GROMACS .gro file of C-alpha atoms in nm:
model
  479
    1MET     CA    1   5.982  15.308  10.513
    2PRO     CA    2   5.942  15.467  10.231
    3LEU     CA    3   6.263  15.510   9.980
    4PRO     CA    4   6.449  15.678   9.914
    5LEU     CA    5   6.569  15.816  10.303
    6LYS     CA    6   6.630  16.190  10.333
    7GLU     CA    7   7.020  16.230  10.303
    8ASP     CA    8   7.033  16.340  10.712
    9GLU     CA    9   6.838  16.036  10.768
   10LEU     CA   10   7.076  15.814  10.565
   11GLN     CA   11   7.388  15.926  10.681
   12GLY     CA   12   7.247  15.907  11.054
   13LEU     CA   13   7.112  15.506  10.999
   14VAL     CA   14   7.453  15.434  10.800
   15SER     CA   15   7.695  15.530  11.053
   16MET     CA   16   7.482  15.364  11.334
   17ALA     CA   17   7.464  15.067  11.161
   18LYS     CA   18   7.858  15.009  11.066
   19ASP     CA   19   7.936  15.061  11.464
   20TRP     CA   20   7.652  14.788  11.541
   21ALA     CA   21   7.798  14.528  11.328
   22LEU     CA   22   8.132  14.615  11.473
   23THR     CA   23   7.998  14.551  11.774
   24HIS     CA   24   7.796  14.232  11.756
   25GLY     CA   25   8.020  14.039  11.509
   26ILE     CA   26   7.887  14.123  11.190
   27THR     CA   27   8.241  14.103  11.088
   28MET     CA   28   8.502  13.972  10.848
   29ARG     CA   29   8.905  13.954  10.822
   30THR     CA   30   8.962  14.213  10.556
   31ALA     CA   31   9.106  14.135  10.203
   32ASP     CA   32   9.471  14.298  10.272
   33ARG     CA   33   9.532  14.127  10.564
   34PRO     CA   34   9.337  13.767  10.495
   35THR     CA   35   9.516  13.523  10.751
   36SER     CA   36   9.474  13.769  11.009
   37SER     CA   37   9.188  13.857  11.288
   38GLU     CA   38   9.420  14.224  11.410
   39VAL     CA   39   9.231  14.401  11.126
   40THR     CA   40   8.871  14.352  11.059
   41ASN     CA   41   8.570  14.487  10.884
   42TYR     CA   42   8.202  14.436  10.848
   43ALA     CA   43   8.026  14.173  10.596
   44PRO     CA   44   7.852  14.359  10.388
   45PHE     CA   45   7.511  14.377  10.472
   46LEU     CA   46   7.136  14.567  10.403
   47LEU     CA   47   7.066  14.860  10.564
   48LEU     CA   48   6.672  14.762  10.632
   49PRO     CA   49   6.566  14.443  10.582
   50SER     CA   50   6.453  14.327  10.251
   51PRO     CA   51   6.068  14.260  10.114
   52PHE     CA   52   6.009  13.892  10.119
   53PRO     CA   53   5.647  13.729  10.003
   54GLU     CA   54   5.549  13.584  10.339
   55ARG     CA   55   5.373  13.258  10.196
   56LEU     CA   56   5.677  13.196  10.001
   57PHE     CA   57   5.939  13.242  10.311
   58HIS     CA   58   5.713  12.956  10.468
   59GLN     CA   59   5.679  12.767  10.188
   60ALA     CA   60   5.995  12.711  10.174
   61CYS     CA   61   6.076  12.642  10.531
   62ALA     CA   62   5.777  12.385  10.542
   63VAL     CA   63   6.005  12.204  10.255
   64GLN     CA   64   6.316  12.156  10.378
   65GLN     CA   65   6.265  11.827  10.610
   66ASP     CA   66   6.134  11.684  10.315
   67PHE     CA   67   6.429  11.786  10.107
   68ASN     CA   68   6.638  11.690  10.382
   69LEU     CA   69   6.518  11.302  10.360
   70LEU     CA   70   6.538  11.323   9.967
   71TYR     CA   71   6.862  11.394   9.966
   72HIS     CA   72   6.973  11.174  10.270
   73ARG     CA   73   6.854  10.895  10.110
   74VAL     CA   74   7.030  10.959   9.773
   75ALA     CA   75   7.319  10.975   9.926
   76HIS     CA   76   7.260  10.594  10.062
   77ASP     CA   77   7.169  10.519   9.722
   78HIS     CA   78   7.495  10.329   9.553
   79ASP     CA   79   7.296  10.227   9.254
   80PHE     CA   80   7.147  10.588   9.158
   81LEU     CA   81   7.494  10.749   9.271
   82GLN     CA   82   7.683  10.548   9.013
   83SER     CA   83   7.439  10.588   8.702
   84THR     CA   84   7.349  10.913   8.733
   85LEU     CA   85   7.701  11.022   8.782
   86GLN     CA   86   7.865  10.839   8.533
   87SER     CA   87   7.900  11.056   8.289
   88VAL     CA   88   8.089  11.314   8.497
   89ILE     CA   89   8.341  11.120   8.645
   90LYS     CA   90   8.456  11.067   8.276
   91VAL     CA   91   8.514  11.441   8.249
   92ASP     CA   92   8.519  11.623   8.563
   93ASP     CA   93   8.900  11.484   8.751
   94TYR     CA   94   8.769  11.645   9.076
   95THR     CA   95   8.459  11.416   9.090
   96LYS     CA   96   8.642  11.139   8.985
   97ARG     CA   97   8.876  11.226   9.244
   98LEU     CA   98   8.588  11.236   9.483
   99TRP     CA   99   8.391  10.924   9.342
  100GLU     CA  100   8.729  10.720   9.363
  101ILE     CA  101   8.738  10.784   9.775
  102TYR     CA  102   8.353  10.696   9.771
  103GLU     CA  103   8.423  10.309   9.626
  104THR     CA  104   8.709  10.277   9.822
  105VAL     CA  105   8.522  10.313  10.183
  106ARG     CA  106   8.246  10.120  10.096
  107LYS     CA  107   8.438   9.836   9.938
  108GLU     CA  108   8.634   9.857  10.244
  109GLY     CA  109   8.315   9.917  10.492
  110ILE     CA  110   8.239  10.203  10.593
  111LYS     CA  111   8.366  10.257  10.941
  112GLN     CA  112   8.098  10.533  11.080
  113PRO     CA  113   7.722  10.461  10.980
  114VAL     CA  114   7.637  10.774  11.157
  115SER     CA  115   7.557  11.083  10.881
  116LEU     CA  116   7.515  11.432  11.009
  117ALA     CA  117   7.407  11.666  10.728
  118ILE     CA  118   7.381  12.040  10.789
  119ASN     CA  119   7.219  12.148  10.441
  120ARG     CA  120   7.127  12.439  10.227
  121ASN     CA  121   6.881  12.460  10.028
  122ASP     CA  122   6.840  12.821   9.811
  123PHE     CA  123   6.544  12.914   9.618
  124MET     CA  124   6.461  13.263   9.476
  125THR     CA  125   6.106  13.422   9.407
  126ASP     CA  126   5.978  13.351   9.046
  127SER     CA  127   5.811  13.632   8.878
  128GLN     CA  128   5.851  13.444   8.549
  129GLY     CA  129   5.929  13.825   8.365
  130ARG     CA  130   5.602  13.988   8.470
  131THR     CA  131   5.626  14.305   8.612
  132LEU     CA  132   5.444  14.358   8.958
  133SER     CA  133   5.204  14.656   8.920
  134THR     CA  134   4.994  14.613   9.245
  135PRO     CA  135   5.058  14.406   9.620
  136GLU     CA  136   4.776  14.160   9.502
  137ASP     CA  137   5.042  14.026   9.219
  138VAL     CA  138   5.229  13.929   9.516
  139ASN     CA  139   5.002  13.630   9.512
  140THR     CA  140   5.119  13.515   9.147
  141LEU     CA  141   5.482  13.457   9.242
  142GLY     CA  142   5.637  13.143   9.307
  143ILE     CA  143   5.971  12.968   9.468
  144LYS     CA  144   6.209  12.813   9.283
  145GLU     CA  145   6.506  12.614   9.396
  146ILE     CA  146   6.812  12.703   9.267
  147GLU     CA  147   7.067  12.430   9.430
  148PHE     CA  148   7.061  12.221   9.700
  149ASN     CA  149   7.406  12.254   9.916
  150THR     CA  150   7.508  11.940  10.157
  151ILE     CA  151   7.907  12.068  10.215
  152ALA     CA  152   7.997  12.392  10.426
  153SER     CA  153   7.652  12.555  10.371
  154GLY     CA  154   7.787  12.879  10.584
  155CYS     CA  155   7.680  13.259  10.721
  156ALA     CA  156   7.408  13.085  10.924
  157ALA     CA  157   7.567  13.311  11.188
  158LEU     CA  158   7.589  13.644  10.987
  159ALA     CA  159   7.304  13.624  10.922
  160THR     CA  160   7.123  13.565  11.245
  161GLN     CA  161   7.340  13.923  11.367
  162VAL     CA  162   7.227  14.070  11.095
  163GLY     CA  163   6.822  13.953  11.139
  164ILE     CA  164   6.861  14.098  11.532
  165PHE     CA  165   7.030  14.445  11.378
  166HIS     CA  166   6.754  14.485  11.172
  167ARG     CA  167   6.483  14.385  11.453
  168PHE     CA  168   6.707  14.697  11.654
  169ILE     CA  169   6.691  14.925  11.364
  170PHE     CA  170   6.327  14.921  11.325
  171GLU     CA  171   6.301  15.019  11.663
  172ARG     CA  172   6.513  15.310  11.637
  173CYS     CA  173   6.301  15.406  11.355
  174GLY     CA  174   5.962  15.422  11.537
  175LEU     CA  175   5.879  15.082  11.333
  176LYS     CA  176   5.820  14.820  11.665
  177ASP     CA  177   5.448  14.783  11.511
  178LYS     CA  178   5.660  14.622  11.232
  179ILE     CA  179   5.858  14.354  11.400
  180ASN     CA  180   5.659  14.086  11.339
  181LYS     CA  181   5.700  14.054  11.024
  182LEU     CA  182   6.061  13.994  11.059
  183PRO     CA  183   6.091  13.631  11.151
  184ALA     CA  184   6.325  13.481  11.417
  185ASN     CA  185   6.644  13.321  11.269
  186THR     CA  186   6.773  13.030  11.499
  187GLY     CA  187   7.019  12.917  11.269
  188VAL     CA  188   7.329  12.899  11.536
  189SER     CA  189   7.158  12.752  11.821
  190ASP     CA  190   6.991  12.480  11.598
  191ILE     CA  191   7.289  12.383  11.378
  192ALA     CA  192   7.522  12.378  11.665
  193GLY     CA  193   7.222  12.146  11.831
  194GLY     CA  194   7.333  11.958  11.564
  195MET     CA  195   7.682  11.910  11.592
  196VAL     CA  196   7.659  11.850  11.950
  197GLN     CA  197   7.357  11.557  11.901
  198ALA     CA  198   7.620  11.423  11.648
  199TRP     CA  199   7.920  11.413  11.909
  200GLU     CA  200   7.735  11.283  12.180
  201LEU     CA  201   7.600  10.971  11.956
  202TYR     CA  202   7.971  10.925  11.883
  203GLY     CA  203   8.006  10.832  12.240
  204ASN     CA  204   8.321  10.959  12.394
  205LYS     CA  205   8.316  11.238  12.579
  206GLU     CA  206   8.681  11.303  12.516
  207ALA     CA  207   8.651  11.331  12.201
  208VAL     CA  208   8.695  11.638  12.012
  209MET     CA  209   8.527  11.783  11.724
  210LEU     CA  210   8.718  11.903  11.416
  211PHE     CA  211   8.659  12.248  11.202
  212LEU     CA  212   8.832  12.109  10.905
  213THR     CA  213   8.921  12.511  10.759
  214GLU     CA  214   9.088  12.669  10.444
  215THR     CA  215   9.397  12.799  10.544
  216VAL     CA  216   9.325  13.151  10.427
  217SER     CA  217   8.948  13.233  10.595
  218ARG     CA  218   8.788  13.559  10.550
  219ASN     CA  219   8.457  13.421  10.698
  220ILE     CA  220   8.664  13.286  11.053
  221PHE     CA  221   8.391  13.486  11.206
  222ASP     CA  222   8.083  13.321  11.077
  223GLN     CA  223   8.273  13.026  11.221
  224ARG     CA  224   8.333  13.097  11.524
  225TRP     CA  225   7.979  13.201  11.593
  226LEU     CA  226   7.911  12.859  11.546
  227GLU     CA  227   8.201  12.707  11.762
  228TRP     CA  228   8.070  12.942  12.056
  229GLY     CA  229   7.724  12.825  12.003
  230ILE     CA  230   7.825  12.464  12.032
  231TYR     CA  231   8.056  12.534  12.377
  232GLU     CA  232   7.732  12.743  12.549
  233ILE     CA  233   7.495  12.392  12.467
  234ASN     CA  234   7.738  12.166  12.609
  235SER     CA  235   8.106  12.315  12.736
  236LYS     CA  236   8.248  11.991  12.777
  237VAL     CA  237   8.309  11.991  12.378
  238LYS     CA  238   8.650  12.082  12.311
  239VAL     CA  239   8.645  12.234  11.866
  240LEU     CA  240   8.972  12.221  11.678
  241ARG     CA  241   9.048  12.407  11.410
  242ARG     CA  242   9.291  12.260  11.168
  243SER     CA  243   9.374  12.273  10.800
  244PHE     CA  244   9.417  11.947  10.527
  245ASP     CA  245   9.777  12.018  10.580
  246GLN     CA  246   9.800  12.043  10.966
  247VAL     CA  247   9.551  11.735  10.956
  248TYR     CA  248   9.767  11.510  10.686
  249ARG     CA  249  10.064  11.602  10.948
  250LYS     CA  250   9.946  11.593  11.296
  251SER     CA  251   9.693  11.254  11.205
  252GLN     CA  252   9.667  10.943  11.194
  253LEU     CA  253   9.420  10.622  11.225
  254THR     CA  254   9.444  10.356  11.470
  255GLU     CA  255   9.419   9.946  11.383
  256ASP     CA  256   9.052   9.983  11.463
  257ASN     CA  257   9.028  10.310  11.283
  258LYS     CA  258   9.028  10.595  11.496
  259LEU     CA  259   9.130  10.937  11.383
  260ILE     CA  260   9.337  11.094  11.658
  261LEU     CA  261   9.466  11.439  11.597
  262GLU     CA  262   9.797  11.572  11.782
  263GLY     CA  263   9.692  11.304  12.073
  264HIS     CA  264   9.300  11.323  12.053
  265GLU     CA  265   9.062  11.118  11.935
  266VAL     CA  266   8.828  11.275  11.701
  267GLY     CA  267   8.438  11.286  11.716
  268VAL     CA  268   8.296  11.494  11.460
  269VAL     CA  269   8.471  11.664  11.173
  270TYR     CA  270   8.324  11.908  11.008
  271PHE     CA  271   8.446  12.035  10.631
  272ARG     CA  272   8.428  12.430  10.582
  273CYS     CA  273   8.685  12.336  10.335
  274GLY     CA  274   8.687  12.037  10.030
  275TYR     CA  275   8.419  12.212   9.852
  276SER     CA  276   8.654  12.292   9.581
  277PRO     CA  277   8.941  12.165   9.365
  278ASN     CA  278   9.078  12.450   9.470
  279ASP     CA  279   9.083  12.311   9.819
  280TYR     CA  280   9.286  12.001   9.690
  281ILE     CA  281   9.608  12.123   9.607
  282THR     CA  282   9.854  11.848   9.715
  283GLU     CA  283   9.794  11.455   9.678
  284GLU     CA  284   9.847  11.523  10.056
  285ASP     CA  285   9.514  11.649  10.046
  286TRP     CA  286   9.372  11.405   9.885
  287THR     CA  287   9.520  11.134  10.107
  288THR     CA  288   9.396  11.361  10.402
  289ARG     CA  289   9.056  11.305  10.252
  290LEU     CA  290   9.072  10.957  10.251
  291ARG     CA  291   9.209  10.940  10.581
  292ILE     CA  292   8.908  11.098  10.703
  293GLU     CA  293   8.701  10.912  10.531
  294ARG     CA  294   8.821  10.609  10.681
  295SER     CA  295   8.728  10.691  11.005
  296THR     CA  296   8.491  10.606  11.271
  297ALA     CA  297   8.448  11.010  11.314
  298ILE     CA  298   8.097  11.121  11.217
  299LYS     CA  299   8.173  11.327  10.915
  300CYS     CA  300   7.943  11.623  10.821
  301PRO     CA  301   7.945  11.599  10.560
  302ASN     CA  302   8.071  11.205  10.472
  303ILE     CA  303   8.164  11.171  10.095
  304TYR     CA  304   7.858  11.016   9.965
  305TYR     CA  305   7.643  11.322  10.109
  306HIS     CA  306   7.945  11.552   9.925
  307LEU     CA  307   7.844  11.357   9.581
  308ALA     CA  308   7.456  11.396   9.634
  309GLY     CA  309   7.547  11.772   9.647
  310ALA     CA  310   7.644  11.738   9.292
  311LYS     CA  311   7.452  11.963   8.981
  312LYS     CA  312   7.376  11.616   8.780
  313ILE     CA  313   7.188  11.462   9.066
  314GLN     CA  314   6.953  11.777   9.122
  315GLN     CA  315   6.921  11.758   8.715
  316GLU     CA  316   6.798  11.401   8.757
  317LEU     CA  317   6.611  11.454   9.069
  318GLY     CA  318   6.383  11.679   8.775
  319ARG     CA  319   6.275  11.390   8.594
  320PRO     CA  320   5.984  11.179   8.626
  321GLY     CA  321   5.949  10.980   8.913
  322VAL     CA  322   6.278  11.017   9.037
  323VAL     CA  323   6.163  11.191   9.381
  324GLU     CA  324   5.967  10.942   9.353
  325ARG     CA  325   6.165  10.654   9.402
  326PHE     CA  326   6.356  10.819   9.742
  327ILE     CA  327   6.007  10.988   9.919
  328GLN     CA  328   5.677  10.775   9.903
  329ASP     CA  329   5.458  11.053  10.066
  330SER     CA  330   5.272  11.180   9.753
  331GLU     CA  331   5.221  11.556   9.933
  332ALA     CA  332   5.586  11.545  10.042
  333VAL     CA  333   5.666  11.485   9.662
  334LYS     CA  334   5.413  11.761   9.557
  335ARG     CA  335   5.588  12.014   9.820
  336ILE     CA  336   5.938  11.928   9.627
  337ARG     CA  337   5.802  11.947   9.273
  338ALA     CA  338   5.654  12.270   9.334
  339THR     CA  339   5.990  12.437   9.400
  340PHE     CA  340   6.199  12.263   9.090
  341ALA     CA  341   6.295  12.467   8.810
  342GLY     CA  342   6.386  12.365   8.499
  343MET     CA  343   6.677  12.150   8.451
  344TYR     CA  344   6.837  11.969   8.135
  345SER     CA  345   7.074  11.702   8.104
  346LEU     CA  346   7.341  11.774   7.840
  347GLU     CA  347   7.432  11.411   7.757
  348ARG     CA  348   7.544  11.318   7.431
  349ASP     CA  349   7.230  11.185   7.284
  350ALA     CA  350   6.900  11.336   7.150
  351GLU     CA  351   6.838  11.488   7.501
  352GLY     CA  352   7.127  11.654   7.515
  353ASP     CA  353   7.133  11.775   7.167
  354ALA     CA  354   6.788  11.911   7.189
  355ALA     CA  355   6.838  12.110   7.556
  356VAL     CA  356   7.194  12.241   7.356
  357ALA     CA  357   6.994  12.373   7.077
  358MET     CA  358   6.756  12.552   7.317
  359ALA     CA  359   7.014  12.742   7.461
  360MET     CA  360   7.252  12.811   7.162
  361GLU     CA  361   6.907  12.970   7.059
  362ASN     CA  362   6.854  13.204   7.319
  363PRO     CA  363   7.094  13.179   7.628
  364PHE     CA  364   6.966  13.445   7.826
  365LYS     CA  365   6.698  13.204   7.936
  366TYR     CA  366   6.915  12.920   8.061
  367VAL     CA  367   7.235  12.920   8.366
  368LEU     CA  368   7.522  12.688   8.250
  369LYS     CA  369   7.627  12.535   8.619
  370PRO     CA  370   7.980  12.334   8.592
  371GLN     CA  371   8.002  12.048   8.936
  372ARG     CA  372   8.140  12.258   9.184
  373GLU     CA  373   8.035  12.496   9.489
  374GLY     CA  374   8.110  12.828   9.620
  375GLY     CA  375   8.027  13.102   9.379
  376GLY     CA  376   8.165  13.191   9.079
  377ASN     CA  377   8.140  12.896   8.875
  378ASN     CA  378   7.826  12.971   8.673
  379TYR     CA  379   7.763  13.117   8.307
  380PHE     CA  380   7.484  13.362   8.178
  381GLY     CA  381   7.408  13.505   7.898
  382GLU     CA  382   7.624  13.529   7.540
  383ASP     CA  383   7.876  13.338   7.781
  384VAL     CA  384   7.635  13.016   7.777
  385ARG     CA  385   7.660  13.006   7.411
  386LYS     CA  386   8.037  13.083   7.393
  387VAL     CA  387   8.091  12.760   7.648
  388LEU     CA  388   7.872  12.527   7.430
  389ARG     CA  389   7.976  12.606   7.118
  390ARG     CA  390   8.335  12.523   7.281
  391VAL     CA  391   8.215  12.218   7.388
  392LEU     CA  392   7.955  12.071   7.150
  393ASP     CA  393   8.132  11.809   7.025
  394SER     CA  394   8.313  11.690   7.315
  395ASP     CA  395   8.203  11.473   7.607
  396GLU     CA  396   8.300  11.777   7.815
  397ARG     CA  397   7.981  11.906   7.783
  398MET     CA  398   7.885  11.588   8.046
  399ALA     CA  399   8.010  11.817   8.317
  400TYR     CA  400   7.801  12.073   8.321
  401ILE     CA  401   7.367  12.078   8.315
  402LEU     CA  402   7.134  12.317   8.185
  403MET     CA  403   6.853  12.541   8.447
  404GLU     CA  404   6.603  12.771   8.302
  405ARG     CA  405   6.697  13.113   8.452
  406ILE     CA  406   6.493  13.263   8.741
  407HIS     CA  407   6.377  13.587   8.767
  408PRO     CA  408   6.315  13.727   9.102
  409VAL     CA  409   6.159  14.017   9.200
  410PRO     CA  410   6.372  14.379   9.220
  411PHE     CA  411   6.348  14.593   9.521
  412GLN     CA  412   6.494  14.896   9.645
  413ASN     CA  413   6.762  14.897   9.956
  414TYR     CA  414   7.135  15.017  10.111
  415VAL     CA  415   7.423  14.802  10.061
  416LEU     CA  416   7.680  14.880  10.347
  417ARG     CA  417   8.002  14.770  10.225
  418ALA     CA  418   8.356  14.882  10.295
  419GLU     CA  419   8.497  15.142  10.122
  420SER     CA  420   8.188  15.177   9.915
  421PRO     CA  421   7.938  15.457   9.919
  422VAL     CA  422   7.591  15.413  10.031
  423GLN     CA  423   7.296  15.438   9.762
  424PRO     CA  424   6.973  15.305   9.665
  425ASN     CA  425   7.005  15.013   9.442
  426THR     CA  426   6.767  14.758   9.246
  427MET     CA  427   6.842  14.447   9.400
  428LEU     CA  428   6.697  14.067   9.405
  429SER     CA  429   6.718  13.858   9.644
  430GLU     CA  430   6.781  13.468   9.689
  431LEU     CA  431   6.676  13.253  10.049
  432GLY     CA  432   6.877  12.954  10.167
  433VAL     CA  433   6.691  12.749  10.417
  434PHE     CA  434   6.918  12.568  10.651
  435GLY     CA  435   6.878  12.203  10.773
  436VAL     CA  436   7.031  11.951  11.010
  437LEU     CA  437   6.949  11.548  10.946
  438ILE     CA  438   7.110  11.299  11.168
  439GLY     CA  439   7.061  10.947  11.080
  440THR     CA  440   7.222  10.562  10.924
  441SER     CA  441   7.093  10.414  10.618
  442ASP     CA  442   6.819  10.276  10.748
  443HIS     CA  443   6.759  10.526  11.070
  444ILE     CA  444   6.622  10.941  11.127
  445ILE     CA  445   6.719  11.026  11.453
  446THR     CA  446   6.723  11.383  11.366
  447ASN     CA  447   6.566  11.553  11.047
  448LYS     CA  448   6.433  11.979  11.099
  449GLN     CA  449   6.481  12.363  10.927
  450CYS     CA  450   6.708  12.505  11.103
  451GLY     CA  451   6.700  12.901  11.079
  452HIS     CA  452   6.791  13.140  10.671
  453LEU     CA  453   6.982  13.312  10.488
  454LEU     CA  454   6.878  13.569  10.274
  455ARG     CA  455   7.166  13.745  10.007
  456THR     CA  456   7.132  14.013   9.838
  457LYS     CA  457   7.291  14.157   9.530
  458THR     CA  458   7.240  14.471   9.296
  459SER     CA  459   7.053  14.350   9.008
  460ASP     CA  460   7.331  14.368   8.757
  461ILE     CA  461   7.536  14.068   8.879
  462ASN     CA  462   7.434  13.759   8.810
  463GLU     CA  463   7.668  13.560   9.079
  464GLY     CA  464   7.589  13.566   9.421
  465GLY     CA  465   7.774  13.464   9.744
  466VAL     CA  466   7.923  13.692  10.052
  467ALA     CA  467   8.213  13.508  10.079
  468THR     CA  468   8.316  13.534   9.726
  469GLY     CA  469   8.204  13.965   9.720
  470THR     CA  470   7.966  13.959   9.514
  471SER     CA  471   7.629  13.938   9.769
  472ALA     CA  472   7.585  14.077  10.100
  473LEU     CA  473   7.399  13.960  10.389
  474ASP     CA  474   7.029  14.081  10.499
  475SER     CA  475   6.706  13.909  10.680
  476PRO     CA  476   6.355  13.965  10.478
  477TYR     CA  477   6.037  14.167  10.535
  478LEU     CA  478   5.763  13.935  10.530
  479VAL     CA  479   5.478  14.074  10.291
   0.00000   0.00000   0.00000
């Protein structure tokens, strides 16, 4: 569809798009009333699907099972976790508290050997700063991993609905012959299926599934879609949505370490919070996390999977020979390594000093990342230099890793955001690929790729994230 659209055509599509979103659940609570569903609005989304190289889309999807297995083995390797995170633990209190919980349950003995992982691997196309002048130039692009998320990997449901909307808009615009370029998204059904499978493995048909949620959650409908997906697969599952505080006050462990919440045995705990220090406001919140980890409930993620998602782990995996420690299949190793961007340690040694000097000389070539999830935590451009200058001669710098900056291909599209004008913008996209793995330390029960998420932002914004308000929901048009 040629852009920009004519004004009358644009306004007609925009009006229809907003109403479609509200009637089909592409919704969020409002900033003014974030704890109430009495007033909602549509989540930010793209009017049209955005172009994404077909070859790279399939590459990202195909490597997900390899990454699932890699991080599963990382999570179960105590020596690797300890040696990799020891410097971060010294200087980052949040990682230190997570590590203390991990060490406690490990010494007491892991009560639940089964892990449920719902991962999301985030990628960007990489033009390496080149300008694409012909359609054939798309074949010169690569795809690079931005980060691997092991906790609270959200927006699968809303992304599924946006993909359905884009199929609808193509039909209304007479582009039905192009719909085959819009890949189907099975995120909700596949992820919900993995959660039900874990619940069944727990072995108690009376057990409940706990969604551990934030007290304030604007993105509640993405979580609800997943809950409805669980009921469609198995209507006997009962889901409870509770906060850390509610679990602290209303739960206890039995002598055999079953987690009892409001009189119900808990079979699966699904974390939709707990990924940020801001989620642990009181000591009681940390006590609750430890109580859950001590239990026989299947956790998504458990504490060692949570630690495996640290940025420092991602950086260490980029070193020669490290992936090979966990993956013996040489072709799988090649698939994984083909997506790696340059990542650099900031330890207080010669290697770290060289990385600091490199970033100080040209800060616009790198991103500085702390051990945090949830968006809005990274440093770009001149801020890289400012932070490094501040931590240059202190151990604090070991709490960060340095990553080469990726340059995705820009394009034109329209963002629909509540109370904002709709106009053509230069946009950049980030592709997330979901995966589910269920297994023990030595046995894989399920390992699959489960749908995708495309988040798109205007080219003048560094950070991304739908829940944080900087990105919008999108779906790929394969080119």
